Coordinates of C-alpha atoms and ligand atoms in Angstrom, one line a residue:
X277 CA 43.3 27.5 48.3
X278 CA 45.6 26.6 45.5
X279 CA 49.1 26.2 46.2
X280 CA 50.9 29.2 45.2
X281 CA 48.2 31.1 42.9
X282 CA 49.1 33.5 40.4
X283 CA 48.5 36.9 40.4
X284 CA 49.0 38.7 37.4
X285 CA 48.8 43.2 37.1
X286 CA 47.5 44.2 34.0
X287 CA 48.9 47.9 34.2
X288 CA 47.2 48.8 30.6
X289 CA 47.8 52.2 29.2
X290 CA 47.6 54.0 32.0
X291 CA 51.3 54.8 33.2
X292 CA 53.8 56.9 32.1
X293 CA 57.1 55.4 32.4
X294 CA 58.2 57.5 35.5
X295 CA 54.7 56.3 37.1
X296 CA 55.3 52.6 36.1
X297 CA 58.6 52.9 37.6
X298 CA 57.1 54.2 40.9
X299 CA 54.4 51.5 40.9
X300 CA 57.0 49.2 40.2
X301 CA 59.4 49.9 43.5
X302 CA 56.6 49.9 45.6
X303 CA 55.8 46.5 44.4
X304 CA 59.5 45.6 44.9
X305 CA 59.3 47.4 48.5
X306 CA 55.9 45.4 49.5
X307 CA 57.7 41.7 48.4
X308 CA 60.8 42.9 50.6
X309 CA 59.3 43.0 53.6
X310 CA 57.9 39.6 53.5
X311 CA 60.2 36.5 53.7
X312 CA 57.6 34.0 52.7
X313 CA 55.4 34.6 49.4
X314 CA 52.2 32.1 49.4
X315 CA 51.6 33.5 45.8
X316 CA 53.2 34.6 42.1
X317 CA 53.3 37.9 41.4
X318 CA 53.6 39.4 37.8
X319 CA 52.7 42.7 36.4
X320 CA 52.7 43.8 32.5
X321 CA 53.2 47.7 31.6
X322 CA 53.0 49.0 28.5
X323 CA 55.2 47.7 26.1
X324 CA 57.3 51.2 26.0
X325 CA 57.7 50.9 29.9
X326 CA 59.1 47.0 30.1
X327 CA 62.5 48.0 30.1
X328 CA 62.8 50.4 33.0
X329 CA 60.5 48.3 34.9
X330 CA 62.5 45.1 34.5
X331 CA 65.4 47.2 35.7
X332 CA 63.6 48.0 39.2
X333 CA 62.1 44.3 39.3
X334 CA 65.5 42.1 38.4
X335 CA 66.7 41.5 41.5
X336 CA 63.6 40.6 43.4
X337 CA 61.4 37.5 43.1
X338 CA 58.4 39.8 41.4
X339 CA 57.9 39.1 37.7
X340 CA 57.2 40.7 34.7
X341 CA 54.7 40.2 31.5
X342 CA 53.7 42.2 28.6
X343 CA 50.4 43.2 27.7
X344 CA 50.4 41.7 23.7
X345 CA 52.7 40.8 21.4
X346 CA 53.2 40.2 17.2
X347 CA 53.0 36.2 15.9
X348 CA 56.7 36.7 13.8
X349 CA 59.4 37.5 15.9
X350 CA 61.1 39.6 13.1
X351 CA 60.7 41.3 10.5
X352 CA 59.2 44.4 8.2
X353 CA 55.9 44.6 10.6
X354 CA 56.2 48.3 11.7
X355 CA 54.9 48.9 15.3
X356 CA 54.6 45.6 16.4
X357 CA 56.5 43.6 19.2
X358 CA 58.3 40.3 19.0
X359 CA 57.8 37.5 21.5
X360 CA 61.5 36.7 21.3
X361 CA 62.4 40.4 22.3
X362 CA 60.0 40.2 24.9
X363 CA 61.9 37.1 26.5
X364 CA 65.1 39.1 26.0
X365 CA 64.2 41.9 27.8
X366 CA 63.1 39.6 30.9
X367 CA 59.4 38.8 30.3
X368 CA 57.8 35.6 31.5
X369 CA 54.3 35.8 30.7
X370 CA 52.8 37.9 27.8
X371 CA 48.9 38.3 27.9
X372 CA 47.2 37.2 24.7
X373 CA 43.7 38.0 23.3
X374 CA 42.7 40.5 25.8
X375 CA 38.8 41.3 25.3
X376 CA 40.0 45.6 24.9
X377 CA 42.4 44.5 21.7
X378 CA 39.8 42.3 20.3
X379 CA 37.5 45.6 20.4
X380 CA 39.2 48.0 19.9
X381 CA 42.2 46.6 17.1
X382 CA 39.6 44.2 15.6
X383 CA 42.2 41.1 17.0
X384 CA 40.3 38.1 16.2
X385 CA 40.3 34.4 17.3
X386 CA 42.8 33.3 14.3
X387 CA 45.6 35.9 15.2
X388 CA 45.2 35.1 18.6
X389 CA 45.9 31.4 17.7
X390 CA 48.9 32.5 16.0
X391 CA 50.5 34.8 18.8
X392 CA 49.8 31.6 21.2
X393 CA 51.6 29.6 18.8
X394 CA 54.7 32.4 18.8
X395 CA 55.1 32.7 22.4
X396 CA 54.7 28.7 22.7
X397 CA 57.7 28.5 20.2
X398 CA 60.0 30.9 23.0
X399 CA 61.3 29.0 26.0
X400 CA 60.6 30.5 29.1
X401 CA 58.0 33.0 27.6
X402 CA 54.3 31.9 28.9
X403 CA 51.0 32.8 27.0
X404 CA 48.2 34.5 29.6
X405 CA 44.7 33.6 26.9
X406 CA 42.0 35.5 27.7
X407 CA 38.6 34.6 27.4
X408 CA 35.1 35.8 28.6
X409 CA 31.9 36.1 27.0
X410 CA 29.9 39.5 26.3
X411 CA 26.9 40.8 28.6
X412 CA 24.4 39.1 25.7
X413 CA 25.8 35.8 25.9
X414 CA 25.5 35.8 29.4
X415 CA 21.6 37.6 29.1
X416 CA 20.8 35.2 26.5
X417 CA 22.5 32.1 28.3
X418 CA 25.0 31.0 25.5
X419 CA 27.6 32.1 27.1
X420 CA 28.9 28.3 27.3
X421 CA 29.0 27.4 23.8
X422 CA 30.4 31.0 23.0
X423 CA 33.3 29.9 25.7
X424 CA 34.1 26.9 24.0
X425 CA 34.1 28.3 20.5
X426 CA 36.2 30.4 21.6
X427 CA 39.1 28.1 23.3
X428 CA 38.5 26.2 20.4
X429 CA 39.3 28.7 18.1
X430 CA 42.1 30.0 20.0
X431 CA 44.0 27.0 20.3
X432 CA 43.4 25.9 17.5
X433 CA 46.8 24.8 16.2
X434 CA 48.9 25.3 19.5
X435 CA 51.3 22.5 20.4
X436 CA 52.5 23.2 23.6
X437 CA 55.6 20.7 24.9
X438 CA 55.2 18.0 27.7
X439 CA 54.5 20.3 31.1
X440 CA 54.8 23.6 29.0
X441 CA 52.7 26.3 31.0
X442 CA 49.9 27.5 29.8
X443 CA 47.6 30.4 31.4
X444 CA 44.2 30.6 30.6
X445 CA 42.1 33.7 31.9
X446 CA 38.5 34.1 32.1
X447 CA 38.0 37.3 32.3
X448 CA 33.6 38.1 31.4
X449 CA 33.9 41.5 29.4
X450 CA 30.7 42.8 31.2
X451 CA 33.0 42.6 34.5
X452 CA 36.2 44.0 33.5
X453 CA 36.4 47.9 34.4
X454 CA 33.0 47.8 35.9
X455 CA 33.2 47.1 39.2
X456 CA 30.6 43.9 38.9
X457 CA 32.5 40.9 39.2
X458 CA 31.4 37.7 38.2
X459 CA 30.0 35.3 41.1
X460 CA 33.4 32.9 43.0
X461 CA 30.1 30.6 42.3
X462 CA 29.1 31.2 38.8
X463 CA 33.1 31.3 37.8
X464 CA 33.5 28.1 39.2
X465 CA 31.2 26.9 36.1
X466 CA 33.6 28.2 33.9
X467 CA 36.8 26.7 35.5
X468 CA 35.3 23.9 34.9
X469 CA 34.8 24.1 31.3
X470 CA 38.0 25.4 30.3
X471 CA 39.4 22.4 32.6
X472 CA 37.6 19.8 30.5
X473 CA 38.6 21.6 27.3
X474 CA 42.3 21.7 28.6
X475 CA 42.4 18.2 29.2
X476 CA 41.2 17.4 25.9
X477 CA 42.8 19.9 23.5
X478 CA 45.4 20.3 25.4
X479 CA 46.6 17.2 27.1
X480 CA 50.3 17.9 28.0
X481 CA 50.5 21.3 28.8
X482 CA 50.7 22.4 32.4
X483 CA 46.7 24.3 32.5
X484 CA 46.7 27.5 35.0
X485 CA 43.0 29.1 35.1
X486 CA 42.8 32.7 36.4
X487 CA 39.8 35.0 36.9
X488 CA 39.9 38.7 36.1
X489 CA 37.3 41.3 35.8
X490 CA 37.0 44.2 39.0
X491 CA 38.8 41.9 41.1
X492 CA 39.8 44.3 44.1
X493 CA 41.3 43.9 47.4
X494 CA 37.7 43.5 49.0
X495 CA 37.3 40.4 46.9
X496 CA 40.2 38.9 46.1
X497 CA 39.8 36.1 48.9
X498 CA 36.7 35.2 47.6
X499 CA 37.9 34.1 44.0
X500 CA 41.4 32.3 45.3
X501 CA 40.7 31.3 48.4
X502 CA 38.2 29.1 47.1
X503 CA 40.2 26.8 45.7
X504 CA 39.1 26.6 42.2
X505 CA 40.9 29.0 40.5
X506 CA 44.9 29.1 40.1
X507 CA 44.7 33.1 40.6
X508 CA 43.7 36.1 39.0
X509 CA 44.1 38.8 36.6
X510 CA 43.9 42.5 37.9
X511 CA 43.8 45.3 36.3
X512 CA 42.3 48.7 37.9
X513 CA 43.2 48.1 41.0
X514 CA 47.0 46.8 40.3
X515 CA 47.7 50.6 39.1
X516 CA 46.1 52.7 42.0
X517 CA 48.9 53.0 44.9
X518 CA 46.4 52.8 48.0
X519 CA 44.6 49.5 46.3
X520 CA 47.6 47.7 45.4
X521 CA 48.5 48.2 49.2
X522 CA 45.5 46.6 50.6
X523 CA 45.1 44.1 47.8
X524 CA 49.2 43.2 49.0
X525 CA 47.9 42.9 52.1
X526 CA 45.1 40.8 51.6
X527 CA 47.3 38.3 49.3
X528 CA 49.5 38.0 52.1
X529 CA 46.9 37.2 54.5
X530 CA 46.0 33.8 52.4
Ligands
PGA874 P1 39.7 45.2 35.8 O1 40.5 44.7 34.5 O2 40.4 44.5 37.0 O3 40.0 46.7 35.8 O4 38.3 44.9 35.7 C1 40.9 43.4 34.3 C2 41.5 43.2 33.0 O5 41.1 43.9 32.0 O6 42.4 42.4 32.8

């Protein structure tokens, strides 16, 4: 296993503030009763709900990460949300190019590019890229030059600093919500390939890969413990009480 893997909660849209802020003390009363944390924990509400979560979350060592985010940081752009007021209102990690708002907002690989330049530009503020090929690519066995288009793409112009963090998520779009994860085995692949494009594109920045699609707490072991990955990306199961026990439990037990 990695040293200290990364476990990020996507909590989507599926909370009500009073609900996040539930979710969010029993995250806060789960990390209490443990003196010792072999992992990272993050979680990202809904944008309306960062606020009164950060408020349950400040003192303790949990942190917090938004689900998307606008490439200005100010300006007449009604509805979006600016990297820098993310920061300011305690986020470290904002998630970036999430298969859903590629699908459902039409966000494509250039404005993804530029929101990972944005949130490179704010100290302290890391970008989580997601990536992951659709159920054709992965039928029709392309799914590896699809992957690398796609990191290309995304990063195109990013110019991270020397050691700047930098979280890279594979997240297949045929696993996510579906309750077929990808193989430990067949991720590893991947890893693999985003390492190699990391290293080349992407030279000085500090590379974390996660994995994330129908990760639960049954399988969780199975994609960090093997020592590949840096952590994962959870969505589902982060938001349902009873399942973020058990996966807590089974995080702890690494
Ligand atoms: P899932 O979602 O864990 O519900 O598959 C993962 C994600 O969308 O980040």
């Amino acid at each position: 296993m990695k040293k200290n893997p990364l476990v990020i909660a996507n909590w989507k849209m599926k909370l009500m503030p009073s609900e996040a802020i539930q979710l969010a003390r029993l995250y806060v009363r789960f990390q209490r009763g443990r003196k010792e944390h072999p992992f990272t924990f993050a979680m990202c509400p809904s944008s309306e709900s960062i606020a009164v979560v950060y408020n349950v979350i400040r003192s303790s060592s949990l942190r917090l990460g938004a689900q998307n985010c606008f490439w200005e940081n100010a300006g007449a752009y009604t509805g979006e949300t600016s990297p820098a007021t993310l920061r300011a209102l305690g986020c470290t990690y904002c998630i970036v190019g999430h298969s859903e708002r590629r699908q459902y907002l039409g966000e494509t690989d250039d404005m993804i590019a530029k929101k990972i330049s944005a949130i490179l530009a704010i100290p302290g503020l890391i970008p989580v890229v997601c990536i992951g090929e659709n159920a054709s690519h992965r039928k029709n066995n392309t799914y590896r030059p699809f992957l690398k288009a796609q990191l290309a793409a995304c990063f195109h112009c990013a110019k991270p600093r020397k050691g700047q963090a930098i979280v890279i998520a594979y997240e297949p779009v045929w696993a996510i919500g579906t309750g077929r994860p990808n193989t430990p085995k067949d991720c590893a692949e991947i890893y693999e390939l985003i390492r190699s494009f990391a290293a080349q594109a992407l030279p000085y920045a500090r590379i974390s890969v996660l994995y994330g699609g129908s990760v639960t707490a049954e399988n969780i072991h199975s994609f960090i413990s093997n020592g590949v990955s840096d952590g994962c990306l959870i969505g589902g199961a982060s938001v349902i009480h009873k399942e973020f026990s058990a996966l807590y439990r089974a995080l702890s037990r690494l």
